[in-house]
CSV table of C-alpha atoms in Angstrom, one decimal:
chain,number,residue,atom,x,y,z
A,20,UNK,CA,-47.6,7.5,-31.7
A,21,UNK,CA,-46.2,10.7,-29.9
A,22,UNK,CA,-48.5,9.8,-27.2
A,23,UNK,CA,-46.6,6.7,-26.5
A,24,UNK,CA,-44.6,6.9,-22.9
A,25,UNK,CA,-40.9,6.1,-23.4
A,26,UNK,CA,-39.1,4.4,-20.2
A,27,UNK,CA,-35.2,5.4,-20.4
A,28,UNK,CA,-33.7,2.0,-19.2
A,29,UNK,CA,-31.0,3.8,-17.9
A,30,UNK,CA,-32.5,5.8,-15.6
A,31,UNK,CA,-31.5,5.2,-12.1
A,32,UNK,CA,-34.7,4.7,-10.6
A,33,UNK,CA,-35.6,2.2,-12.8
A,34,UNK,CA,-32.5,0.3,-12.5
A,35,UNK,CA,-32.6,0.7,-8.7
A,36,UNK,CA,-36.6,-0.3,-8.1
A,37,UNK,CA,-38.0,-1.0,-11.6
A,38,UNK,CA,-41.3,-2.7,-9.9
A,39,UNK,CA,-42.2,0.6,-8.6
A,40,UNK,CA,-40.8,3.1,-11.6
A,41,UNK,CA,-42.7,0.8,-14.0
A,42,UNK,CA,-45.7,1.8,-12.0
A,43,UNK,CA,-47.0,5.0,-13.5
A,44,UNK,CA,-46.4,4.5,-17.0
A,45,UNK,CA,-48.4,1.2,-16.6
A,46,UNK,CA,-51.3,3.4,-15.3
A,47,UNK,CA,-51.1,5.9,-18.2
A,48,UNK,CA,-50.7,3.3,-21.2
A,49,UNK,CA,-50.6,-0.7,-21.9
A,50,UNK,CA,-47.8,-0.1,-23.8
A,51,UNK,CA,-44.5,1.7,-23.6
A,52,UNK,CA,-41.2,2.4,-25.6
A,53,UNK,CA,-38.1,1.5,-23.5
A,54,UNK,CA,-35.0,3.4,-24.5
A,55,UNK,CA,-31.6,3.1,-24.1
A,56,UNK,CA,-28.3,5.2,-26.1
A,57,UNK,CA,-28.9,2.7,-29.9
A,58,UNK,CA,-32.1,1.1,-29.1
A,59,UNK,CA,-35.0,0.6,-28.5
A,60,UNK,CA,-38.1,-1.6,-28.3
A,61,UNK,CA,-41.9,-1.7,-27.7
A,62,UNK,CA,-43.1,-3.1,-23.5
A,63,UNK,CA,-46.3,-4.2,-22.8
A,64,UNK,CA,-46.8,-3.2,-19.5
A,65,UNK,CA,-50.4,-4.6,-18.5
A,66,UNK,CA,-51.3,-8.4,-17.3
A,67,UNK,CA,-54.3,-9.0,-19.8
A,68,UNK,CA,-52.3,-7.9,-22.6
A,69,UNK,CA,-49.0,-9.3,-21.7
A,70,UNK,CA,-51.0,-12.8,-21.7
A,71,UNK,CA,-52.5,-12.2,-25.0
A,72,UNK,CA,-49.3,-11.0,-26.6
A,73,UNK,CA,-47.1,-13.7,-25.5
A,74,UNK,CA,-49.6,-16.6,-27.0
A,75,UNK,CA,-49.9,-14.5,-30.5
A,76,UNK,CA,-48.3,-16.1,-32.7
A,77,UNK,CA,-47.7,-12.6,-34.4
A,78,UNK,CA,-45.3,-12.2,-31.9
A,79,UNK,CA,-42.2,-14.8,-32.6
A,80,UNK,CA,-38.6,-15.8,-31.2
A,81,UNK,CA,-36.0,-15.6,-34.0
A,82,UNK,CA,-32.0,-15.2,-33.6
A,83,UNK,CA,-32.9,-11.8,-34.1
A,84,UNK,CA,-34.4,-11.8,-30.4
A,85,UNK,CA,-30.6,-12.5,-29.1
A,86,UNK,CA,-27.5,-10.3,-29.5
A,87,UNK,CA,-25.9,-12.0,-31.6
A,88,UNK,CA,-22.2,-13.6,-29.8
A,89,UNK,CA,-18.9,-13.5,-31.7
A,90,UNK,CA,-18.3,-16.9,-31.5
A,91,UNK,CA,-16.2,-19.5,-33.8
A,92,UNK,CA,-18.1,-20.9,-37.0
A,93,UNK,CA,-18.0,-23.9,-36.4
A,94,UNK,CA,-20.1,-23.5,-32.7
A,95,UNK,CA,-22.9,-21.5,-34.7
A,96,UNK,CA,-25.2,-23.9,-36.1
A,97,UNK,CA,-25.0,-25.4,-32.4
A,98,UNK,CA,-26.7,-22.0,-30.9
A,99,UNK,CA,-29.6,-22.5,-32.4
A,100,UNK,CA,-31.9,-23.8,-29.6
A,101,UNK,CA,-35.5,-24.5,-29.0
A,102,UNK,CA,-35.9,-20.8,-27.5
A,103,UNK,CA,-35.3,-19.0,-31.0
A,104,UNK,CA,-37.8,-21.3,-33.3
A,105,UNK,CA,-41.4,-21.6,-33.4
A,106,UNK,CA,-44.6,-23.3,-34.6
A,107,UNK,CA,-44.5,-26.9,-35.6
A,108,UNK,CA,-40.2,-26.9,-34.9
A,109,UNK,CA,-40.5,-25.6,-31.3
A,110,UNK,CA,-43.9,-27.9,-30.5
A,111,UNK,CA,-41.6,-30.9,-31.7
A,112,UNK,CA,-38.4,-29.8,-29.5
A,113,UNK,CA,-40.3,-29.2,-26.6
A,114,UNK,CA,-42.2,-32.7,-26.6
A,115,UNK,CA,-38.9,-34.2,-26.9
A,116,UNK,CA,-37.7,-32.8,-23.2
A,117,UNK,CA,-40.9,-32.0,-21.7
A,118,UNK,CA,-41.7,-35.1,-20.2
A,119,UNK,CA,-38.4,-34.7,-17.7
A,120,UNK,CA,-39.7,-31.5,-16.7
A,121,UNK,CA,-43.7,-31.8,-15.1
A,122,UNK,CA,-44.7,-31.2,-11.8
A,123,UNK,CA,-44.9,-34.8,-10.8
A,124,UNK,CA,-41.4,-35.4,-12.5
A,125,UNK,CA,-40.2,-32.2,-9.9
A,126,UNK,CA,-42.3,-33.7,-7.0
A,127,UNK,CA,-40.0,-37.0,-7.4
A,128,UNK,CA,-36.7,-34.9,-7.7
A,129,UNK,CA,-37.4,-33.5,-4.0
A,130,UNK,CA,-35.7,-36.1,-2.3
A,131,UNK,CA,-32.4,-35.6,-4.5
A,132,UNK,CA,-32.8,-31.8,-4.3
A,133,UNK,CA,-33.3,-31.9,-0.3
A,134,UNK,CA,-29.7,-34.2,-0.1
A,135,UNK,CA,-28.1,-31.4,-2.5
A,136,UNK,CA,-29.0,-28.7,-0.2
A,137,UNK,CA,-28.5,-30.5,3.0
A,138,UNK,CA,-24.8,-30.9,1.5
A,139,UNK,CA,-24.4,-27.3,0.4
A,140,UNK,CA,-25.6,-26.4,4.1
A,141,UNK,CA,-23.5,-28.4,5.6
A,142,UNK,CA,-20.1,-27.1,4.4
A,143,UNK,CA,-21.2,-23.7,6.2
A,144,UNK,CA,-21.1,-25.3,9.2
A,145,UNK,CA,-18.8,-23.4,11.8
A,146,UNK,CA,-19.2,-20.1,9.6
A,147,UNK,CA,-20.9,-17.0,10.9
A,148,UNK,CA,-21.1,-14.5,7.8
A,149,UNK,CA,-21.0,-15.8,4.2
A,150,UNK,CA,-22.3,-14.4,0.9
A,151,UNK,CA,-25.4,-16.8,0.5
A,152,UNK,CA,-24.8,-16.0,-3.4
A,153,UNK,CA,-21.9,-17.8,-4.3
A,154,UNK,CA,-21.8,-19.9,-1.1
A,155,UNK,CA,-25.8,-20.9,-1.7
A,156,UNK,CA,-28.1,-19.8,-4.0
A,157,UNK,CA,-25.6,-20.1,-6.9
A,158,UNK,CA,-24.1,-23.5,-6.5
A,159,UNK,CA,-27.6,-25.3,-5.6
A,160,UNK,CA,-29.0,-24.5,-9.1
A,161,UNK,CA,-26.4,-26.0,-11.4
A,162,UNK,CA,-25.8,-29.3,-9.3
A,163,UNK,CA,-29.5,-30.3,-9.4
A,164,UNK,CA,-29.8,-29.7,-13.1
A,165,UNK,CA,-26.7,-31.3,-14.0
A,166,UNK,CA,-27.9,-34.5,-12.1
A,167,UNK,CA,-31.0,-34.3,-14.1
A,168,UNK,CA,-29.7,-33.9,-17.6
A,169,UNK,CA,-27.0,-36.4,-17.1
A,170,UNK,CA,-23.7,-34.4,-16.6
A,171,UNK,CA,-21.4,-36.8,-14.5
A,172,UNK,CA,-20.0,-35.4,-11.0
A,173,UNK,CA,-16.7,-35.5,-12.5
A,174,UNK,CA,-17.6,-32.9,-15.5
A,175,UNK,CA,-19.3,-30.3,-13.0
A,176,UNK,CA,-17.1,-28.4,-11.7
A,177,UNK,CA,-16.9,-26.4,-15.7
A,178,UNK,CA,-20.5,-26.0,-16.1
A,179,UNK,CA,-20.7,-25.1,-12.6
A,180,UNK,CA,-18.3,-21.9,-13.9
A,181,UNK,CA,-20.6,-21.9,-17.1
A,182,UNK,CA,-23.7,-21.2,-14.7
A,183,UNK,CA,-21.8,-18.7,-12.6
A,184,UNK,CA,-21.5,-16.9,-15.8
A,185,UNK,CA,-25.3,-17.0,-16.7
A,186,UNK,CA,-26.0,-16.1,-13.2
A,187,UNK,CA,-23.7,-13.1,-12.8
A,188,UNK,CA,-24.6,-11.8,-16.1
A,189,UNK,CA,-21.3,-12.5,-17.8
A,190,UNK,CA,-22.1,-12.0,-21.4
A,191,UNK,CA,-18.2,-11.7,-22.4
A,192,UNK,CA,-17.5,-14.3,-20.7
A,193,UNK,CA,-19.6,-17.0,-21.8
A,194,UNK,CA,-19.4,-15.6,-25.4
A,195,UNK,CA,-15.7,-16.6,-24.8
A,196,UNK,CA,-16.8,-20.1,-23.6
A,197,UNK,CA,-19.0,-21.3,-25.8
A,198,UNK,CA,-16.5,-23.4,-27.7
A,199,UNK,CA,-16.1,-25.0,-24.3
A,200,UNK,CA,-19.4,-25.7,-23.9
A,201,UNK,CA,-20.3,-27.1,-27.1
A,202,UNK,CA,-17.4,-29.6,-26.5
A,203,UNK,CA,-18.4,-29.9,-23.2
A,204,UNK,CA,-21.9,-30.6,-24.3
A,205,UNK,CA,-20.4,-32.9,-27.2
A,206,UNK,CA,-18.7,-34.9,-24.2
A,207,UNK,CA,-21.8,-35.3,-22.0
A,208,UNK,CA,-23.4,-37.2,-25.3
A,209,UNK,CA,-20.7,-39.0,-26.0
A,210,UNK,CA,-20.5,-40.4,-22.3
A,211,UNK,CA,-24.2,-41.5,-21.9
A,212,UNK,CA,-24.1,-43.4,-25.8
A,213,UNK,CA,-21.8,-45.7,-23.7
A,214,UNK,CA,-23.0,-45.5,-20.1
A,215,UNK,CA,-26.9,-44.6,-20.6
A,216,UNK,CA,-28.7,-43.7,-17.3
A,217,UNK,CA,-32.3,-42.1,-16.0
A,218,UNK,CA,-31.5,-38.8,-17.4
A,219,UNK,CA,-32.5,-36.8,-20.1
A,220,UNK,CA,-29.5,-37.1,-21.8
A,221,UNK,CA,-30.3,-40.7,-22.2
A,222,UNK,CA,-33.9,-40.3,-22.5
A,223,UNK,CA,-32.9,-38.5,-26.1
A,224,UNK,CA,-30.4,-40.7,-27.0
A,225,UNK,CA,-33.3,-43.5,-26.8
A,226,UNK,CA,-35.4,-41.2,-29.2
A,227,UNK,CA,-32.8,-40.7,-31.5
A,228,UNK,CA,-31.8,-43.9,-31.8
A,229,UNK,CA,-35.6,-45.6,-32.6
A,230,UNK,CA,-36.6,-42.6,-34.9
A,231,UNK,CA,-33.2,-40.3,-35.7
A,232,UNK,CA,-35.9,-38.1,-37.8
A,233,UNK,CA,-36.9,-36.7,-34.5
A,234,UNK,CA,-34.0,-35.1,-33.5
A,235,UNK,CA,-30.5,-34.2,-35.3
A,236,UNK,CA,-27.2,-34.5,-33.1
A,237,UNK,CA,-26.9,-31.1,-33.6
A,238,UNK,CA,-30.1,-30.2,-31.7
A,239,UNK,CA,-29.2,-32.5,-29.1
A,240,UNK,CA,-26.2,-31.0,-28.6
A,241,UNK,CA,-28.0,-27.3,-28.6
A,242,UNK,CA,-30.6,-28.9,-25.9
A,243,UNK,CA,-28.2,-29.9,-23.5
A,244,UNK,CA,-26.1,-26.9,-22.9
A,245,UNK,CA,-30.2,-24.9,-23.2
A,246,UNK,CA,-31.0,-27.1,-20.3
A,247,UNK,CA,-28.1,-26.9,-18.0
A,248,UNK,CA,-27.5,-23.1,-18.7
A,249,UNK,CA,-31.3,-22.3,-18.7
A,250,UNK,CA,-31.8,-24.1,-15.3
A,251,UNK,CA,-29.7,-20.9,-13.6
A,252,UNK,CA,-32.7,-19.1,-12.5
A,253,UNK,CA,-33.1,-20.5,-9.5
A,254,UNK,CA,-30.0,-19.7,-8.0
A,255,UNK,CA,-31.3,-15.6,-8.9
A,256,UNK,CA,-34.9,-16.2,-7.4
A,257,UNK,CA,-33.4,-17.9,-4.3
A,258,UNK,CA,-31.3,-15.0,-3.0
A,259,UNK,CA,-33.5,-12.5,-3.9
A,260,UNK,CA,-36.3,-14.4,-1.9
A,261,UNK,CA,-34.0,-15.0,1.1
A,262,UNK,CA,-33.0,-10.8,0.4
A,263,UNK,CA,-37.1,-10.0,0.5
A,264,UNK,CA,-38.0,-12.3,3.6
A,265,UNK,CA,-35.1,-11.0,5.7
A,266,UNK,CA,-36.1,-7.3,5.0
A,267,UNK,CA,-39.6,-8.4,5.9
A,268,UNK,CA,-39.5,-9.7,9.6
A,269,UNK,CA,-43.3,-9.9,9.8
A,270,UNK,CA,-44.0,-12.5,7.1
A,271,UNK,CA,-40.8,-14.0,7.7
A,272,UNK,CA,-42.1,-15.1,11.1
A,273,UNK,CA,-44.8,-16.2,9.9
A,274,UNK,CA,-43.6,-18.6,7.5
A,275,UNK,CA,-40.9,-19.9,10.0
A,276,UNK,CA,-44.1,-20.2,12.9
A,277,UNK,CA,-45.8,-22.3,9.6
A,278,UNK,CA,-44.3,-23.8,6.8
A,279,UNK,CA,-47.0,-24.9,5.6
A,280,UNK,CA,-46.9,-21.8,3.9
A,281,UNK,CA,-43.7,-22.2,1.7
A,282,UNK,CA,-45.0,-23.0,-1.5
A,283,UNK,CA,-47.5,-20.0,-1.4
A,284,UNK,CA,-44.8,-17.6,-0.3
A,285,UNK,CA,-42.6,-19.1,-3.6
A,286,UNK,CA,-45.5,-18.0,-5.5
A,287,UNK,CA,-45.6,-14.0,-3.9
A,288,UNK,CA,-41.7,-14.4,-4.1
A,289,UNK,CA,-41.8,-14.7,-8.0
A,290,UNK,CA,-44.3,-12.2,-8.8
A,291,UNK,CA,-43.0,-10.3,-6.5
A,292,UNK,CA,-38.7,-10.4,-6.7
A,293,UNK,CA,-38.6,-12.3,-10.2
A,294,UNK,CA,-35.2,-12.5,-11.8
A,295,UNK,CA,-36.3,-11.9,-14.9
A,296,UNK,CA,-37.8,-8.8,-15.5
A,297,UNK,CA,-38.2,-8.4,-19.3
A,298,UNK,CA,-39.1,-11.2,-21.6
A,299,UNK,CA,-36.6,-11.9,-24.1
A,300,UNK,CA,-38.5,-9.7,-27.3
A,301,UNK,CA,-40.7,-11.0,-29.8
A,302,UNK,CA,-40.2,-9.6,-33.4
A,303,UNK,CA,-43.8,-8.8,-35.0
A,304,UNK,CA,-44.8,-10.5,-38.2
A,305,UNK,CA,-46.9,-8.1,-39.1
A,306,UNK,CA,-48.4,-4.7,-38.0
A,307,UNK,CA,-50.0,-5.4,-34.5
A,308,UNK,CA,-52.4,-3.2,-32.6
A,309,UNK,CA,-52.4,-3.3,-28.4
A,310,UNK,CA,-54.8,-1.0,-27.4
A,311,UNK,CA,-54.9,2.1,-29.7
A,312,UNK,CA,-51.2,1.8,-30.4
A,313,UNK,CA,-49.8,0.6,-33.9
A,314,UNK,CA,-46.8,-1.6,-34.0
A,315,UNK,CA,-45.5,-1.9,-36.6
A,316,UNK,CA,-44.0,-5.3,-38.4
A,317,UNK,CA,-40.8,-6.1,-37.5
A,318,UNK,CA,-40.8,-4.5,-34.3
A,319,UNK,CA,-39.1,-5.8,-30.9
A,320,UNK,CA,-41.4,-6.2,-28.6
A,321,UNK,CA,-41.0,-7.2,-24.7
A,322,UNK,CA,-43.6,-7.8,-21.5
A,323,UNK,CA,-42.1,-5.9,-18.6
A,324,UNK,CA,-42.8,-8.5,-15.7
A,325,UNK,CA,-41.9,-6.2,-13.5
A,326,UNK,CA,-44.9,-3.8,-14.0
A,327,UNK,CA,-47.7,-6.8,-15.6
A,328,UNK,CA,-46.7,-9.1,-11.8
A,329,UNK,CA,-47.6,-5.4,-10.1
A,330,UNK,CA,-50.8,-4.6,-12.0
A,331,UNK,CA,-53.3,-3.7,-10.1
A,332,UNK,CA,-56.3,-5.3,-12.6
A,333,UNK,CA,-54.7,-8.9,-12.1
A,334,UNK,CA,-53.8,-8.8,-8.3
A,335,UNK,CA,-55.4,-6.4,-5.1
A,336,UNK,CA,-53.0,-4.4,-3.3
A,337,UNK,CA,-50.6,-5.4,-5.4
A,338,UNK,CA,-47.7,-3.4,-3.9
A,339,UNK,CA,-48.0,-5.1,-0.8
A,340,UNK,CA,-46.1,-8.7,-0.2
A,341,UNK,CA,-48.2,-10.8,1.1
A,342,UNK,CA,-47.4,-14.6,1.5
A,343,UNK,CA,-51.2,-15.4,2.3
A,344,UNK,CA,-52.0,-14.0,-1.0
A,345,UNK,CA,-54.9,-15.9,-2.0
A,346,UNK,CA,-54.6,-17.5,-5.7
A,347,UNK,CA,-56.9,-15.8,-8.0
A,348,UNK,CA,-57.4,-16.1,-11.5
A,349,UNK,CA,-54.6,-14.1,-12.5
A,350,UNK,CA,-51.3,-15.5,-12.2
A,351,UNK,CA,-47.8,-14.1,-11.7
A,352,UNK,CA,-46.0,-14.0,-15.6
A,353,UNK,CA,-42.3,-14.7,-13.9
A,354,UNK,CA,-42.1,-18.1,-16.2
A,355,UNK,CA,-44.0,-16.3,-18.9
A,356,UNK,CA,-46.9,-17.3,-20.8
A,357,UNK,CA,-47.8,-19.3,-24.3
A,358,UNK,CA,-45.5,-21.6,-25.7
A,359,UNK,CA,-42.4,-20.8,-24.8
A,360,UNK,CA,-43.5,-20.8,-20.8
A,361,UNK,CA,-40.3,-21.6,-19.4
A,362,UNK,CA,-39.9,-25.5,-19.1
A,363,UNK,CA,-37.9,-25.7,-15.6
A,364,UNK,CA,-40.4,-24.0,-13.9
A,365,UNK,CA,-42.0,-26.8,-11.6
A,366,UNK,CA,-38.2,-27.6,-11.3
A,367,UNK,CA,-37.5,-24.1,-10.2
A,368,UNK,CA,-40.8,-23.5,-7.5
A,369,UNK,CA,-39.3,-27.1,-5.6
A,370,UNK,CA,-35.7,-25.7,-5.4
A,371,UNK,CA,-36.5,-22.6,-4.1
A,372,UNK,CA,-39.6,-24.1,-1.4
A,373,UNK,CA,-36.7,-27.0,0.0
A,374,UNK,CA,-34.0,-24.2,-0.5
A,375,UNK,CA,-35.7,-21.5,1.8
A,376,UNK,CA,-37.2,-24.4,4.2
A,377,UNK,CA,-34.1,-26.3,4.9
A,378,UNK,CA,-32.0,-22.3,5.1
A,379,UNK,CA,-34.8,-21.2,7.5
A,380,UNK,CA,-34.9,-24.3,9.6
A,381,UNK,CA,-30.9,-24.6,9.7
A,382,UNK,CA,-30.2,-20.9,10.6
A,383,UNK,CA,-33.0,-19.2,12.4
A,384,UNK,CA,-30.6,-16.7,13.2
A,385,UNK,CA,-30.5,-15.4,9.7
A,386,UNK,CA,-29.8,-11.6,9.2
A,387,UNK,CA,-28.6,-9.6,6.4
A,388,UNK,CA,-25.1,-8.0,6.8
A,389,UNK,CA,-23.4,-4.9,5.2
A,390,UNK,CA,-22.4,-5.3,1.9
A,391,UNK,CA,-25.1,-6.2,-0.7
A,392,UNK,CA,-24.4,-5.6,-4.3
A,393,UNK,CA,-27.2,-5.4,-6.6
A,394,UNK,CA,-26.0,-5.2,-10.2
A,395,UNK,CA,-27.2,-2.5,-12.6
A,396,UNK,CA,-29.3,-4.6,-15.1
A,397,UNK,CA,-33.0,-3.2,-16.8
A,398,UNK,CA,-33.6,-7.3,-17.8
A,399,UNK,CA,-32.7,-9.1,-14.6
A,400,UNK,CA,-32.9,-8.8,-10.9
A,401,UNK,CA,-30.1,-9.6,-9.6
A,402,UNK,CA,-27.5,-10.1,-6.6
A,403,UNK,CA,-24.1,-10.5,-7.3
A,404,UNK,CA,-23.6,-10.4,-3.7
A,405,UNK,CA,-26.0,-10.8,-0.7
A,406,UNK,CA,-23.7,-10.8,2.8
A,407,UNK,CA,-25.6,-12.5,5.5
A,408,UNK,CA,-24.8,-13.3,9.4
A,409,UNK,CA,-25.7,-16.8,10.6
A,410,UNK,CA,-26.2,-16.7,13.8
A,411,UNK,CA,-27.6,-12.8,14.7
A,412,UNK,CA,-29.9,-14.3,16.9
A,413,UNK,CA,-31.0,-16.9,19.0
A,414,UNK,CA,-34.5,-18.6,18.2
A,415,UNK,CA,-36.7,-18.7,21.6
């Protein structure tokens, strides 16, 4: 096992380009040991066996995968959600709220997403330079999922600072409001038993009510604040893309000369700039071999998407961003793989395509400005702030 690399998390060049540090060691082994000062855990570092490993079921979610929060007692048996149970629990969660989340479900939401964005665009009218985080990509995500789970206008402006939170990395912070959003959560049920609507909050109150074996009220109230705090990614993938395109003026052309191309250049945007870049660790059930290395049971054990979307077996020329990348049979792991592929993620490739059109179309000036801030963080890719001037230019 000596022959096992070790990746020091803390390292600067990982934290400042992990896509490309991850690199090497990828080439050398399938597997790694990332370290940091107290801990440690086991990466799988290549596409073939990132995809096997996360459809094992050797390899399982438990409240052991999560630090655990110092919360109040009473809000505990409310944190356990879908994300840290598997087998025939998790299967019978995820049917519950699946339906509210397929492609076709996110193909109807485009008309309500385009108004949202439209809106958000709007208010920058008159501006020159803003910070496309907080004024943007941000705001965008938890409006559109709070619409779709069935949070009324009036309750948003909280979980919009709950999502803020998520999306800045907060951990305090939301460990601190958790007894708001349970009650917040709590609320949001309460509200749609009295006024149901079409939204998922409803659609489970309906499920409940014909077979209440199907789900408890404390699971619904541990899938509502999932759902709304879970749909944050976007807002992450969004300003990184808008961070990626600006610093490459070639394909940005081409997407604003065609965009036709938008939903391809989504996909290169997540393997290439994905927010998340470890998975949240599996623990191993029992001893588990990848390749010739032993791991043992009980063992954390992560896929480092930043080096399996970069591996040179799944994709050609795979340090090169291409938005005319042809689809092949691999496929980018930024929503995962197996059971626990992320749920919002047809959700979160039409935010981003009508985001980046309707931003493109509105401003073709765009430019980045002086003052980025990329936050420190060996899970997720980040900006916490991303400056960006108008009106630079004026489009021929």
């Amino acid at each position: 096992m000596s022959d096992v690399p070790e990746i020091l998390l803390t390292d600067p060049e990982v934290l400042r380009d992990p896509f490309t540090a991850y690199g090497p060691v990828r080439e050398r082994s399938p597997i790694a040991k990332l370290v940091a000062p107290g801990f440690e855990m086991w990466a799988v570092l290549r596409h073939e066996e990132a995809r096997k490993m996360l459809s094992d079921p050797r390899f399982a979610l438990s409240p052991a995968s999560y630090q655990r929060m110092e919360i109040p007692e009473h809000c505990r048996p409310y944190m356990r959600s879908m994300q840290e149970v598997e087998g025939p629990e998790h299967l019978r969660l995820r049917r519950l709220v699946a339906p509210a989340f397929t492609p076709r479900k996110a193909a109807a939401l485009r008309p309500g997403i385009e108004r949202l964005v439209d809106d958000l665009l709007d208010g920058l009218a008159g501006e020159d330079r803003i910070d496309l985080v907080t004024a943007f990509a941000r705001p965008l995500p938890v409006d559109v999922i709070c619409a779709l789970v069935g949070i009324t206008e009036a309750d948003r402006p909280r979980w919009r600072e709950y999502g803020t939170m998520v999306a800045a990395g907060d951990g305090q912070g939301l460990s601190e409001a958790v007894p708001g959003i349970v009650e917040d959560s709590l609320a949001a049920i309460a509200k749609r038993k009295l006024e149901p609507a079409e939204d998922v909050v409803s659609q489970l109150l309906q499920i409940q009510a014909e077979d209440g074996d199907r789900l408890s009220e404390t699971e619904l109230v541990a899938l509502v604040w999932q759902l709304v705090l879970g749909g944050q990614v976007p807002g992450n993938l969004i300003a990184n893309a808008v961070e990626v395109l600006l610093s490459h003026p070639a394909q940005l052309a081409e997407l604003r000369e065609d965009p036709a191309l938008m939903p391809g250049a989504v996909e290169e945007l997540m393997r290439w700039c994905s927010p998340q870049l470890l998975t949240i660790p599996r623990l191993t059930t029992t001893d588990v071999r990848i390749g010739d290395v032993l791991i043992p049971e009980g063992a954390p054990v992560t896929v480092a998407i930043a080096a399996v979307n970069r591996d040179p077996r799944a994709f050609p020329e795979p340090d090169v961003f291409d938005i005319r990348r042809a689809a092949g049979p691999a496929w980018h792991l930024a929503f995962a793989h197996g059971p626990h592929f992320c749920l919002g993620a047809s959700l979160a490739r039409v935010q981003t395509e009508v985001a980046l059109t309707a931003l493109l179309r509105r401003f073709p000036g765009l430019a980045l400005a002086d003052g980025l801030l990329r936050i420190p963080d060996p899970g997720t890719w980040r900006l916490n702030a991303l400056p960006v001037k108008l009106h630079a230019t004026v489009a021929n």
